[in-house]
Structure formats: C-alpha cells, structure tokens
Tab-separated table of C-alpha atoms (C1' of nucleotides) in Angstrom:
chain	number	residue	atom	x	y	z
A	7	MET	CA	-0.020	-0.058	0.103
A	8	TYR	CA	1.055	3.411	-0.681
A	9	GLY	CA	0.421	6.479	1.473
A	10	LEU	CA	0.157	10.190	0.691
A	11	ILE	CA	0.624	12.803	3.399
A	12	ASP	CA	-0.446	16.272	2.691
A	13	CYS	CA	0.127	19.267	4.800
A	14	ASN	CA	-3.250	21.262	5.012
A	15	ASN	CA	-3.052	24.771	3.860
A	16	PHE	CA	0.693	24.600	4.446
A	17	TYR	CA	2.038	27.987	4.177
A	18	ALA	CA	-1.104	29.490	6.087
A	19	SER	CA	-0.634	26.899	8.568
A	20	CYS	CA	2.999	27.824	9.048
A	21	GLU	CA	2.180	31.367	9.814
A	22	ARG	CA	-0.370	30.266	12.319
A	23	VAL	CA	1.945	28.362	14.178
A	24	PHE	CA	3.827	31.127	15.403
A	25	ASN	CA	0.971	33.398	15.854
A	26	PRO	CA	-1.870	31.847	17.639
A	27	LEU	CA	-3.895	34.992	17.539
A	28	LEU	CA	-4.743	33.756	14.148
A	29	ALA	CA	-6.445	30.609	15.017
A	30	ARG	CA	-9.979	30.560	13.041
A	31	LYS	CA	-9.025	33.705	11.352
A	32	PRO	CA	-8.871	33.843	7.437
A	33	ILE	CA	-5.149	33.944	6.236
A	34	VAL	CA	-3.786	34.320	2.904
A	35	VAL	CA	-0.139	34.172	1.645
A	36	LEU	CA	1.071	35.817	-1.373
A	37	SER	CA	3.439	34.928	-3.956
A	38	ASN	CA	6.759	36.555	-4.464
A	39	ASN	CA	6.438	40.388	-4.886
A	40	ASP	CA	3.308	40.001	-3.105
A	41	GLY	CA	1.673	39.208	-6.405
A	42	CYS	CA	-1.269	36.816	-5.990
A	43	VAL	CA	-2.813	34.379	-3.404
A	44	ILE	CA	-0.758	30.910	-3.189
A	45	ALA	CA	-2.195	29.656	0.137
A	46	ARG	CA	-5.273	30.224	1.900
A	47	SER	CA	-6.555	28.844	5.271
A	48	ASN	CA	-10.077	27.131	5.486
A	49	GLU	CA	-11.575	30.627	6.508
A	50	ALA	CA	-10.036	32.334	3.587
A	51	LYS	CA	-11.522	29.534	1.188
A	52	ALA	CA	-14.744	29.874	2.739
A	53	LEU	CA	-14.786	33.849	1.918
A	54	GLY	CA	-14.530	32.624	-1.772
A	55	ILE	CA	-11.068	33.932	-2.156
A	56	PRO	CA	-9.666	32.012	-5.223
A	57	MET	CA	-6.277	30.463	-5.494
A	58	GLY	CA	-4.140	32.463	-7.751
A	59	GLU	CA	-6.062	35.582	-7.371
A	60	PRO	CA	-4.105	39.004	-7.702
A	61	ALA	CA	-3.815	40.549	-4.615
A	62	PHE	CA	-4.902	43.936	-5.584
A	63	LYS	CA	-8.142	42.543	-6.604
A	64	LEU	CA	-8.904	41.278	-3.121
A	65	LYS	CA	-8.525	44.770	-1.118
A	66	GLU	CA	-12.047	44.935	-0.322
A	67	VAL	CA	-12.584	41.453	0.892
A	68	ILE	CA	-9.278	41.761	3.066
A	69	GLU	CA	-10.415	44.757	4.735
A	70	SER	CA	-13.881	43.884	5.429
A	71	HIS	CA	-13.132	40.539	6.820
A	72	ASN	CA	-10.003	41.325	8.472
A	73	VAL	CA	-7.968	38.849	6.488
A	74	ALA	CA	-4.484	38.173	7.726
A	75	VAL	CA	-2.015	38.870	4.761
A	76	PHE	CA	1.329	37.478	4.217
A	77	SER	CA	4.347	37.752	1.868
A	78	SER	CA	5.639	34.159	1.338
A	79	ASN	CA	8.506	33.340	3.723
A	80	TYR	CA	10.146	30.209	1.863
A	81	THR	CA	12.766	30.143	4.657
A	82	LEU	CA	10.138	29.402	7.263
A	83	TYR	CA	8.181	27.097	5.164
A	84	GLY	CA	11.217	25.111	3.901
A	85	ASP	CA	12.303	24.735	7.700
A	86	MET	CA	8.897	23.667	8.940
A	87	SER	CA	8.701	21.200	6.034
A	88	GLN	CA	12.058	19.449	7.052
A	89	ARG	CA	10.503	19.280	10.590
A	90	VAL	CA	7.460	17.671	9.323
A	91	MET	CA	9.365	15.074	6.987
A	92	THR	CA	11.609	14.180	9.826
A	93	ILE	CA	8.997	13.140	12.295
A	94	ILE	CA	7.202	11.339	9.592
A	95	SER	CA	10.275	9.118	8.735
A	96	SER	CA	10.703	7.983	12.135
A	97	PHE	CA	7.539	5.988	11.465
A	98	VAL	CA	7.854	4.863	7.860
A	99	PRO	CA	11.407	4.670	6.328
A	100	ASP	CA	10.290	4.308	2.874
A	101	MET	CA	9.419	7.904	1.696
A	102	GLU	CA	9.535	9.948	-1.073
A	103	ILE	CA	9.430	13.793	-0.511
A	104	TYR	CA	7.266	14.711	-3.360
A	105	SER	CA	7.055	18.759	-2.753
A	106	ILE	CA	7.311	21.061	0.140
A	107	ASP	CA	4.151	19.835	1.906
A	108	GLU	CA	3.823	16.410	0.488
A	109	VAL	CA	5.223	13.019	1.051
A	110	PHE	CA	4.519	9.494	-0.425
A	111	LEU	CA	4.940	6.654	1.826
A	112	LYS	CA	5.271	3.013	1.054
A	113	PHE	CA	4.005	0.403	3.297
A	114	GLU	CA	5.974	-2.655	2.671
A	115	GLY	CA	6.044	-5.295	5.495
A	116	TYR	CA	2.947	-3.783	7.280
A	117	GLU	CA	0.801	-6.671	6.396
A	118	ASN	CA	-0.087	-7.500	9.942
A	119	ILE	CA	-0.330	-4.033	11.149
A	120	ASP	CA	-3.390	-2.068	11.286
A	121	LEU	CA	-2.736	0.826	8.919
A	122	ARG	CA	-5.476	3.001	10.269
A	123	GLU	CA	-4.052	2.986	13.801
A	124	LEU	CA	-0.529	3.620	12.468
A	125	GLY	CA	-1.760	6.335	10.158
A	126	LEU	CA	-3.622	8.065	12.980
A	127	LYS	CA	-0.565	7.860	14.940
A	128	ILE	CA	1.605	9.430	12.529
A	129	VAL	CA	-0.867	12.165	11.967
A	130	ARG	CA	-0.993	13.056	15.455
A	131	THR	CA	2.505	12.975	16.434
A	132	THR	CA	3.450	15.091	13.499
A	133	THR	CA	0.898	17.617	14.231
A	134	LYS	CA	1.713	17.748	17.950
A	135	GLY	CA	5.579	18.088	17.112
A	136	THR	CA	5.063	20.819	14.439
A	137	GLY	CA	1.690	22.345	14.945
A	138	ILE	CA	0.864	21.648	11.221
A	139	PRO	CA	-2.391	19.791	10.377
A	140	LEU	CA	-1.903	16.769	7.803
A	141	SER	CA	-4.056	14.439	5.938
A	142	LEU	CA	-3.187	11.099	5.056
A	143	GLY	CA	-4.385	8.722	2.366
A	144	ILE	CA	-3.802	5.160	2.069
A	145	ALA	CA	-4.382	3.044	-1.231
A	146	PRO	CA	-2.879	0.497	-3.568
A	147	THR	CA	-1.554	3.013	-5.916
A	148	LYS	CA	-0.080	6.566	-5.521
A	149	THR	CA	-3.061	8.036	-7.503
A	150	LEU	CA	-5.611	6.390	-5.424
A	151	ALA	CA	-3.671	7.572	-2.238
A	152	LYS	CA	-3.970	10.957	-3.399
A	153	VAL	CA	-7.751	10.604	-3.889
A	154	ALA	CA	-7.810	9.098	-0.357
A	155	SER	CA	-5.895	12.090	1.280
A	156	LYS	CA	-8.682	14.574	-0.424
A	157	PHE	CA	-11.270	12.531	1.645
A	158	ALA	CA	-9.282	12.615	4.750
A	159	LYS	CA	-9.037	16.376	4.422
A	160	LYS	CA	-12.609	17.021	3.489
A	161	TYR	CA	-14.357	14.948	6.084
A	162	PRO	CA	-13.328	15.598	9.745
A	163	ASP	CA	-14.816	12.118	10.876
A	164	TYR	CA	-11.877	10.358	9.214
A	165	LYS	CA	-9.682	12.155	11.799
A	166	GLY	CA	-6.991	12.837	9.149
A	167	VAL	CA	-6.635	9.393	7.719
A	168	CYS	CA	-8.710	7.893	4.898
A	169	ILE	CA	-7.899	4.249	3.369
A	170	ILE	CA	-9.089	2.983	0.331
A	171	ASP	CA	-8.596	-0.921	0.729
A	172	SER	CA	-11.581	-2.527	-0.964
A	173	GLU	CA	-13.281	-2.557	-4.363
A	174	ILE	CA	-16.453	-1.126	-2.634
A	175	LYS	CA	-14.383	1.627	-1.013
A	176	ARG	CA	-12.621	2.387	-4.524
A	177	GLU	CA	-15.824	2.401	-6.349
A	178	LYS	CA	-17.550	4.666	-4.059
A	179	ALA	CA	-14.729	7.179	-3.765
A	180	LEU	CA	-14.195	7.322	-7.509
A	181	GLN	CA	-17.924	8.165	-7.988
A	182	LEU	CA	-17.778	11.008	-5.651
A	183	PHE	CA	-14.325	12.228	-7.192
A	184	ALA	CA	-14.455	15.112	-9.847
A	185	ILE	CA	-12.249	13.983	-12.828
A	186	GLU	CA	-10.555	17.390	-12.717
A	187	ASP	CA	-9.187	16.415	-9.227
A	188	VAL	CA	-7.468	13.630	-10.191
A	189	TRP	CA	-3.683	13.747	-9.892
A	190	GLY	CA	-2.286	13.845	-13.487
A	191	ILE	CA	-5.551	15.436	-15.072
A	192	GLY	CA	-4.953	19.152	-15.657
A	193	ARG	CA	-7.193	21.604	-17.276
A	194	ARG	CA	-6.795	20.827	-20.737
A	195	TYR	CA	-7.482	17.013	-20.095
A	196	ALA	CA	-10.311	17.834	-17.794
A	197	LYS	CA	-11.999	19.955	-20.723
A	198	LYS	CA	-11.721	17.189	-23.369
A	199	LEU	CA	-12.853	14.685	-21.104
A	200	HIS	CA	-15.929	16.686	-19.845
A	201	TYR	CA	-16.715	17.122	-23.558
A	202	HIS	CA	-16.892	13.150	-23.654
A	203	SER	CA	-19.360	13.259	-20.733
A	204	VAL	CA	-16.613	11.900	-18.349
A	205	ASN	CA	-17.215	13.706	-15.499
A	206	THR	CA	-15.988	11.698	-12.380
A	207	ALA	CA	-13.001	9.577	-11.693
A	208	TRP	CA	-15.343	6.655	-11.914
A	209	ASP	CA	-16.710	7.579	-15.459
A	210	PHE	CA	-12.841	7.671	-16.312
A	211	THR	CA	-12.303	4.199	-15.135
A	212	GLN	CA	-15.279	2.966	-17.128
A	213	LYS	CA	-13.709	3.911	-20.619
A	214	SER	CA	-11.678	1.514	-22.315
A	215	LYS	CA	-7.648	1.514	-22.133
A	216	SER	CA	-7.314	2.182	-25.650
A	217	TRP	CA	-9.894	4.947	-25.776
A	218	VAL	CA	-7.740	6.615	-23.029
A	219	ARG	CA	-4.593	6.007	-24.684
A	220	SER	CA	-5.692	7.440	-27.978
A	221	LEU	CA	-6.916	10.815	-26.411
A	222	MET	CA	-4.221	11.194	-23.828
A	223	GLY	CA	-1.273	9.067	-24.593
A	224	VAL	CA	0.768	6.960	-22.353
A	225	VAL	CA	0.579	9.490	-19.442
A	226	GLY	CA	-3.193	9.219	-19.286
A	227	GLU	CA	-3.146	5.298	-19.775
A	228	ARG	CA	-1.034	5.156	-16.431
A	229	THR	CA	-3.450	7.184	-14.617
A	230	TRP	CA	-6.196	5.171	-15.807
A	231	MET	CA	-4.458	2.042	-14.759
A	232	GLU	CA	-3.740	3.434	-11.383
A	233	LEU	CA	-7.343	4.562	-10.730
A	234	ASN	CA	-8.435	0.776	-11.527
A	235	GLY	CA	-6.111	-0.322	-9.082
A	236	THR	CA	-2.812	-1.470	-10.814
A	237	PRO	CA	0.268	0.555	-9.692
A	238	CYS	CA	2.383	2.283	-12.464
A	239	PHE	CA	4.370	4.755	-10.339
A	240	ARG	CA	6.772	3.394	-7.701
A	241	LEU	CA	8.329	5.415	-4.869
A	242	GLU	CA	10.949	7.418	-6.566
A	243	VAL	CA	14.513	7.982	-4.998
A	244	GLN	CA	15.444	11.480	-4.787
A	245	GLY	CA	18.197	12.221	-7.205
A	246	ALA	CA	19.999	15.466	-8.322
A	247	LYS	CA	17.901	17.954	-10.234
A	248	LYS	CA	18.062	17.921	-13.902
A	249	SER	CA	17.481	21.583	-14.306
A	250	ILE	CA	17.586	24.586	-11.952
A	251	CYS	CA	16.144	27.879	-12.310
A	252	THR	CA	16.246	31.195	-10.428
A	253	SER	CA	14.041	33.733	-11.877
A	254	ARG	CA	12.093	36.741	-10.367
A	255	SER	CA	9.799	39.574	-11.272
A	256	PHE	CA	11.091	42.969	-10.434
A	257	GLY	CA	9.749	45.047	-7.753
A	258	GLU	CA	9.526	47.891	-10.270
A	259	GLN	CA	10.022	47.895	-14.111
A	260	LEU	CA	13.645	48.416	-15.037
A	261	THR	CA	14.744	49.991	-18.343
A	262	GLU	CA	18.532	50.234	-17.978
A	263	ILE	CA	20.709	47.113	-18.229
A	264	ASN	CA	22.684	47.887	-15.120
A	265	PRO	CA	20.361	46.847	-12.463
A	266	ILE	CA	19.157	43.888	-14.753
A	267	SER	CA	22.860	42.654	-14.938
A	268	GLU	CA	22.982	42.857	-11.083
A	269	ALA	CA	19.771	40.727	-10.774
A	270	VAL	CA	20.993	38.216	-13.374
A	271	ALA	CA	24.363	37.975	-11.530
A	272	ASN	CA	22.331	37.193	-8.330
A	273	PHE	CA	20.197	34.699	-10.124
A	274	ALA	CA	23.179	33.083	-11.604
A	275	ALA	CA	24.940	32.908	-8.176
A	276	SER	CA	21.979	31.268	-6.638
A	277	CYS	CA	21.996	28.710	-9.389
A	278	GLY	CA	25.346	27.901	-8.429
A	279	GLU	CA	24.695	27.600	-4.821
A	280	LYS	CA	21.827	25.134	-5.800
A	281	LEU	CA	24.473	23.180	-7.847
A	282	ARG	CA	27.138	22.907	-5.447
A	283	LYS	CA	24.490	21.863	-2.735
A	284	GLN	CA	23.576	18.792	-4.825
A	285	HIS	CA	27.221	18.120	-5.950
A	286	SER	CA	26.639	18.672	-9.711
A	287	LEU	CA	28.051	20.783	-12.483
A	288	ALA	CA	26.416	22.388	-15.322
A	289	HIS	CA	27.361	22.470	-18.927
A	290	SER	CA	24.891	25.048	-20.325
A	291	LEU	CA	23.104	28.178	-18.913
A	292	MET	CA	20.244	30.278	-20.238
A	293	VAL	CA	19.384	33.703	-19.555
A	294	PHE	CA	15.990	35.163	-20.315
A	295	ILE	CA	14.240	38.701	-20.028
A	296	HIS	CA	10.937	39.641	-20.706
A	297	THR	CA	8.611	42.753	-20.434
A	298	ASN	CA	5.494	42.773	-18.419
A	299	PRO	CA	2.951	40.673	-20.347
A	300	TYR	CA	-0.054	42.343	-18.519
A	301	ALA	CA	0.701	45.870	-19.726
A	302	THR	CA	-0.859	45.250	-23.199
A	303	ASN	CA	-0.626	48.912	-24.075
A	304	LYS	CA	3.207	48.662	-23.906
A	305	SER	CA	5.406	47.198	-26.459
A	306	GLN	CA	6.445	43.724	-25.471
A	307	TYR	CA	9.954	41.954	-25.668
A	308	TYR	CA	10.872	38.263	-24.745
A	309	ASN	CA	14.350	36.875	-25.489
A	310	GLN	CA	16.469	34.018	-24.243
A	311	ILE	CA	19.702	32.885	-25.091
A	312	LEU	CA	21.564	29.593	-24.330
A	313	MET	CA	25.276	29.710	-23.405
A	314	GLN	CA	27.499	26.613	-23.587
A	315	LEU	CA	30.155	26.566	-20.868
A	316	PRO	CA	33.588	25.353	-21.956
A	317	VAL	CA	33.901	22.965	-18.982
A	318	PRO	CA	30.946	21.702	-16.644
A	319	THR	CA	31.058	24.022	-13.594
A	320	ASN	CA	29.218	25.192	-10.583
A	321	ASP	CA	31.548	28.087	-9.885
A	322	SER	CA	29.322	31.328	-9.294
A	323	THR	CA	32.081	33.619	-10.639
A	324	GLU	CA	31.949	31.603	-13.967
A	325	LEU	CA	28.154	31.288	-14.163
A	326	ILE	CA	27.908	35.113	-13.513
A	327	LYS	CA	30.377	35.908	-16.202
A	328	TYR	CA	28.535	33.759	-18.927
A	329	ALA	CA	25.010	34.873	-17.672
A	330	GLY	CA	26.237	38.545	-18.138
A	331	GLN	CA	27.701	38.095	-21.558
A	332	GLY	CA	24.304	36.347	-22.403
A	333	LEU	CA	22.229	39.256	-21.111
A	334	LYS	CA	24.320	41.664	-23.225
A	335	LYS	CA	23.440	40.114	-26.086
A	336	ILE	CA	19.536	39.885	-25.833
A	337	PHE	CA	19.146	43.237	-23.911
A	338	LEU	CA	17.396	45.816	-26.175
A	339	PRO	CA	16.937	49.420	-24.827
A	340	GLY	CA	13.626	51.042	-25.082
A	341	PHE	CA	11.695	48.562	-23.245
A	342	SER	CA	10.418	48.264	-19.713
A	343	TYR	CA	11.496	44.979	-18.263
A	344	LYS	CA	9.552	43.065	-15.589
A	345	LYS	CA	11.352	39.665	-15.076
A	346	ALA	CA	14.528	37.943	-15.694
A	347	GLY	CA	15.868	34.558	-14.801
A	348	VAL	CA	18.779	32.054	-15.258
A	349	ILE	CA	18.011	28.355	-16.079
A	350	ILE	CA	20.926	25.670	-15.785
A	351	THR	CA	20.477	22.485	-17.814
A	352	GLU	CA	23.016	19.782	-18.971
A	353	ILE	CA	23.787	18.775	-15.329
A	354	VAL	CA	26.296	16.355	-14.466
A	355	PRO	CA	27.669	15.001	-11.263
A	356	GLU	CA	30.756	16.472	-9.618
A	357	ARG	CA	32.548	13.336	-10.044
A	358	PRO	CA	34.045	12.146	-12.141
A	359	VAL	CA	35.765	15.233	-12.937
A	360	GLN	CA	35.565	16.267	-16.690
A	361	THR	CA	38.548	18.089	-17.992
A	362	ASN	CA	39.270	20.240	-21.065
A	363	LEU	CA	42.582	20.323	-22.648
A	364	PHE	CA	42.578	24.071	-23.372
A	365	ASP	CA	40.953	24.954	-19.909
A	366	GLU	CA	43.242	27.510	-18.234
A	367	ARG	CA	41.261	28.159	-15.271
A	368	ASN	CA	42.647	27.333	-11.885
A	369	ARG	CA	39.558	25.375	-10.807
A	370	GLU	CA	40.824	24.206	-7.629
A	371	LYS	CA	41.389	27.706	-6.399
A	372	TYR	CA	37.927	28.699	-7.324
A	373	ASN	CA	36.359	25.589	-5.790
A	374	THR	CA	38.077	26.532	-2.436
A	375	ALA	CA	36.730	29.889	-2.737
A	376	MET	CA	33.267	28.701	-3.424
A	377	LYS	CA	33.497	26.285	-0.430
A	378	VAL	CA	34.562	29.244	1.866
A	379	MET	CA	31.865	31.448	0.646
A	380	ASP	CA	29.142	28.943	1.279
A	381	SER	CA	30.278	28.054	4.561
A	382	LEU	CA	30.403	31.783	5.412
A	383	ASN	CA	26.936	32.511	4.156
A	384	ALA	CA	25.675	29.483	5.776
A	385	SER	CA	26.782	30.870	9.229
A	386	TYR	CA	26.095	34.660	8.812
A	387	GLY	CA	23.301	34.763	6.397
A	388	ASN	CA	22.347	34.603	2.720
A	389	ARG	CA	24.677	36.762	0.314
A	390	LYS	CA	26.769	38.082	3.099
A	391	VAL	CA	29.811	37.304	1.166
A	392	ARG	CA	29.224	37.564	-2.567
A	393	ILE	CA	30.734	38.331	-6.039
A	394	ALA	CA	31.106	41.900	-6.560
A	395	THR	CA	28.854	42.093	-9.662
A	396	GLN	CA	26.026	40.980	-7.520
A	397	GLY	CA	26.003	44.296	-6.267
A	398	PHE	CA	24.001	45.948	-3.257
A	399	GLY	CA	21.377	47.714	-5.479
A	400	ARG	CA	17.880	47.245	-4.464
A	401	LYS	CA	16.231	48.526	-7.746
A	402	TRP	CA	15.420	44.764	-8.856
A	403	LYS	CA	14.480	43.592	-5.384
A	404	LEU	CA	10.906	42.028	-5.038
A	405	LYS	CA	8.417	43.532	-2.841
A	406	ASN	CA	7.309	41.632	0.334
A	407	GLU	CA	5.887	44.098	2.710
A	408	LYS	CA	4.109	41.435	4.807
A	409	LEU	CA	6.860	39.139	5.458
A	410	SER	CA	6.863	37.298	8.932
A	411	PRO	CA	10.109	36.790	10.929
A	412	CYS	CA	12.075	33.492	9.988
A	413	TYR	CA	10.999	32.183	13.642
A	414	THR	CA	12.884	29.067	13.347
A	415	THR	CA	16.166	29.966	11.507
A	416	ARG	CA	16.724	33.637	12.293
A	417	LEU	CA	20.375	34.580	12.934
A	418	SER	CA	20.301	35.009	16.425
A	419	ASP	CA	19.638	31.463	16.918
A	420	ILE	CA	22.233	29.868	14.507
A	421	LEU	CA	24.941	32.449	15.047
A	422	VAL	CA	26.334	30.241	17.781
A	423	VAL	CA	29.058	28.731	15.606
A	424	ASN	CA	32.410	27.096	16.537
A	425	ALA	CA	35.207	29.162	15.382
A	426	ASN	CA	36.864	26.129	14.196
A	427	GLU	CA	34.281	25.295	11.784
A	428	ILE	CA	35.219	28.369	9.756
A	429	PRO	CA	37.761	27.077	6.987
A	430	PHE	CA	40.373	29.946	7.159
B	24	DT	C1'	7.919	4.438	-64.897
B	25	DC	C1'	10.698	2.953	-61.139
B	26	DT	C1'	14.133	5.616	-55.669
B	27	DG	C1'	14.782	1.581	-48.636
B	28	DG	C1'	15.085	0.680	-43.882
B	29	DG	C1'	16.583	1.378	-39.406
B	30	DG	C1'	18.346	4.178	-36.255
B	31	DT	C1'	19.998	8.363	-33.051
B	32	DC	C1'	19.844	12.992	-31.307
B	33	DC	C1'	18.276	17.576	-30.673
B	34	DT	C1'	14.545	20.961	-29.981
B	35	DA	C1'	10.191	23.145	-29.227
B	36	DG	C1'	6.181	22.627	-27.552
B	37	DG	C1'	2.580	20.720	-24.938
B	38	DA	C1'	0.952	18.661	-20.786
B	39	DC	C1'	1.225	18.140	-15.980
B	40	DC	C1'	2.702	18.727	-10.732
B	41	DC	C1'	3.476	21.570	-6.440
C	23	DT	C1'	-0.563	50.910	-9.678
C	24	DC	C1'	-0.736	46.246	-8.482
C	25	DT	C1'	-1.039	39.443	-11.767
C	26	DG	C1'	4.927	33.584	-8.720
C	27	DG	C1'	8.529	30.402	-9.075
C	28	DG	C1'	10.375	25.800	-9.922
C	29	DG	C1'	10.232	21.530	-11.635
C	30	DT	C1'	9.059	16.707	-14.635
C	31	DC	C1'	7.872	13.813	-18.606
C	32	DC	C1'	6.307	12.931	-23.283
C	33	DT	C1'	5.738	13.670	-28.359
C	34	DA	C1'	6.470	15.182	-33.004
C	35	DG	C1'	9.485	16.645	-36.253
C	36	DG	C1'	13.814	17.652	-38.380
C	37	DA	C1'	18.700	16.523	-39.163
C	38	DC	C1'	21.634	13.409	-39.288
C	39	DC	C1'	24.099	8.586	-39.382
C	40	DC	C1'	24.950	3.893	-41.792
DNA sequence: TCTGGGGTCCTAGGACCC
DNA sequence: TCTGGGGTCCTAGGACCC
C-alpha cells in the first residue's frame, strides 16, 4: 500500500503556528512580489478567495473580513517542512518527498499492522510536534492514495486518515471524485474529458484503455491503470535535479541594463549555490528577460539565449560571467523589463571530473573560494559574502511588505558557531 | 516508370505537478 | 498602480547517421 501525506493549507498553517491569535481567522499567503494568492486557510477559502487571485483585486474582502495577509517566507516554510518530514520518517522509512508539503509513503512489510491505527499515530504525532495539520490517504496506488488524502482532508470524521482498501471503497470514492481533481488530469484534459461526458474519476475508469490511450497518450493510460488499482508509479528516490532555475519579477519595471545585470548576477549565483548543494556541475546556462505581459498597451519583448560553458562548472564567478555576456546579447534598450531569470541545464555529477585540454582556469582555487563563501553564508546569512557584480542595489528587489519573521532560523539562533568550523 | 530501412539525437512545445 | 516560481515527462518533427 502507498500513503500520501499532505499538509493542510501548508503556508497558511506555518504562519499560524507562530501566531496563535490567527487561530480560526482567515489567512492568505501571497506569491513573491506580493503578487497573487498561493495559500489560504479554510476560513479564507470560505470567503470565496480563489487560488491565484491577484492581491490587488482582493483589497475589499481583505479589509472587510480582516484577512491576515503574509508575503511568502520560504525560509520558514522550508524549515517547517523539514521538521514535518523528519517526524514522519521516524514511522515509515520508505518515503519520497514529493513537494514542500507532500510526501509519499510505501507500507511494505506492514501486512500484519493496522494501517489506520498507524496512520492516526503518524498524523497525531507530527501535528503535535510541529503544529501543522495533516491529511493521510492510503491505497494500493499513488493516484488512489492522492484521492484518499482528499477525503481525509474534506471529512473531519476520518480524523485525518482515509484508507481505500476494498473494491467497494474504491468504487464509492471514485464516483464522488471529480475528474479534474485527479492527480495527472490538468485543465486541458479535464476539458476534453468533460466534452466526452467523463465527469467523475469513476466515469474515466469505465472507458476502455485504448480510448484513453488515443485521447491522452501513455501518461493518461497510466493514470487510468492507477485508478483501476494497478500501480504504475513506484516510490522514486530523490536524485539530483536535471534543471535548476532562479528567476524573479522585479519590484519595479527596469529600463536600464545595469540593475538587470545585477539581478541576473544574483540569479546565476543562486543557481551556482543550488548546484553545489547537490554536488553537480552544469554544462549550459540560459538567460531570459521579458517585459510585463499584462501591460498590453506597452510594446512587448521576450528573449532568451543559451550559453554553452566550456567545462561543466558550479562556480558562481564563472556562471555570473556567462550569464552577464548572455544578457548583453539579448538586452534591447527602449523596453520596460519586468522579469529575468537564469536556467541551468545539462547537469552532470561533480565526479568523475571532466576536463578540457584548453582549460586555463585554476579550478581548484575557485572551488576552494566557493566552499569558503558557502560556509560563511551558511553561518552569517545569505549573500553576506558575494561576488562584486551581485551588487548592493535594491532596484530589482521584489516586494514583500508583509513578511513574517524567520521564526525557526533567524540569525540570533544560528550564530552560535564554533570558530573551528570556519575554514580559514 | 521505377528511388529503402533502421536508427539516434536534438529541439520546441505541450501537458502536468506543487 | 498592482498578476509567482520551480520543476518533470512525453511527443512530434527535423537533421543526421549507416
């Protein structure tokens, strides 16, 4: 059997843990730049605030219902996520962390254990230890476990744990489950399926396999098999990322290249950091910039450029250099830019080392510099040590006016470092 | 008049997820 | 005035190989 644990309204719940006055109050968390709603407490959902709604359209409802509004604080959410996952892993070792707020479990060798009892214990212990409410679904396939977790969340009588372990339960659950809520069925396929009078997950399973295959390809066929009880997706081991992207919308529109260069340098540096963290090197790097697509009355420009790196690297100074060269090639004056980003692909493991006959760079020296920089930044805070081109400007910085404190990771807590651990 | 068969790799775009 | 960020996989078509 597979399990799927989903943290309820995760970001909103994280904010609430450290602010008990928010209990039973409507909460929304906004995307970067305080753009649109990306998380809502149940109370906010009840007010009819939709997911993805731009914040400026919600001014009225926020004021009239006293909705608590937060900028997103990924430092806090990331740390809370780790705590949740750590507790869960003490119960079930076979787990796949699927996202910041979801984890798949595999119950293998649990044949003589009451999974409902175990599930309740996991949910209760984790919520008690972190303050985050959870829902757990258990079923023979990952897709069905997802379905079960939605029931666990929706109906309080389940006390957070719902199990689909018989044909009768599977049939009943799928008949009550809208096709567009199935894992793997997005907006496009849902529309196609509705057109063919497939409205519930059950309707979908009653279609023939070949019909599904011709409409949705092999991906849809797998979903069909999973809903019918045949597992197609295993627990996946977490590997290194195959692409890494850092991109942001700017707090204000930028017309000059200088602040954009600074932003792009920071994005490249951040990609380098992520690469080093997973012990990988990248062979290519892409830079993109674009204007504000919502400003339909202004002229639009979107461009990107792929840069091949001579030798796979995770050195921020090198990534910054190529990102900057790329930006110069695609930047055109006369536009108001809203967003830029750096995407890194062709990622390979750090070892074995690949060399280039004509490479003249002293890679050992730069690697040491990166190590020292990472370790200082880990101790003293992000970007405390940086490459000069990353700059100190604030022009491109995003808006986050409603940011909560990093309760669990703020510097006063982690500044207690052993001097011997600083490598110089 | 009549012109094969079997591959690989790359890219762009589309679909999905959180 | 104001609209997020970061991923994965699959497919079709083109270019190329022998």
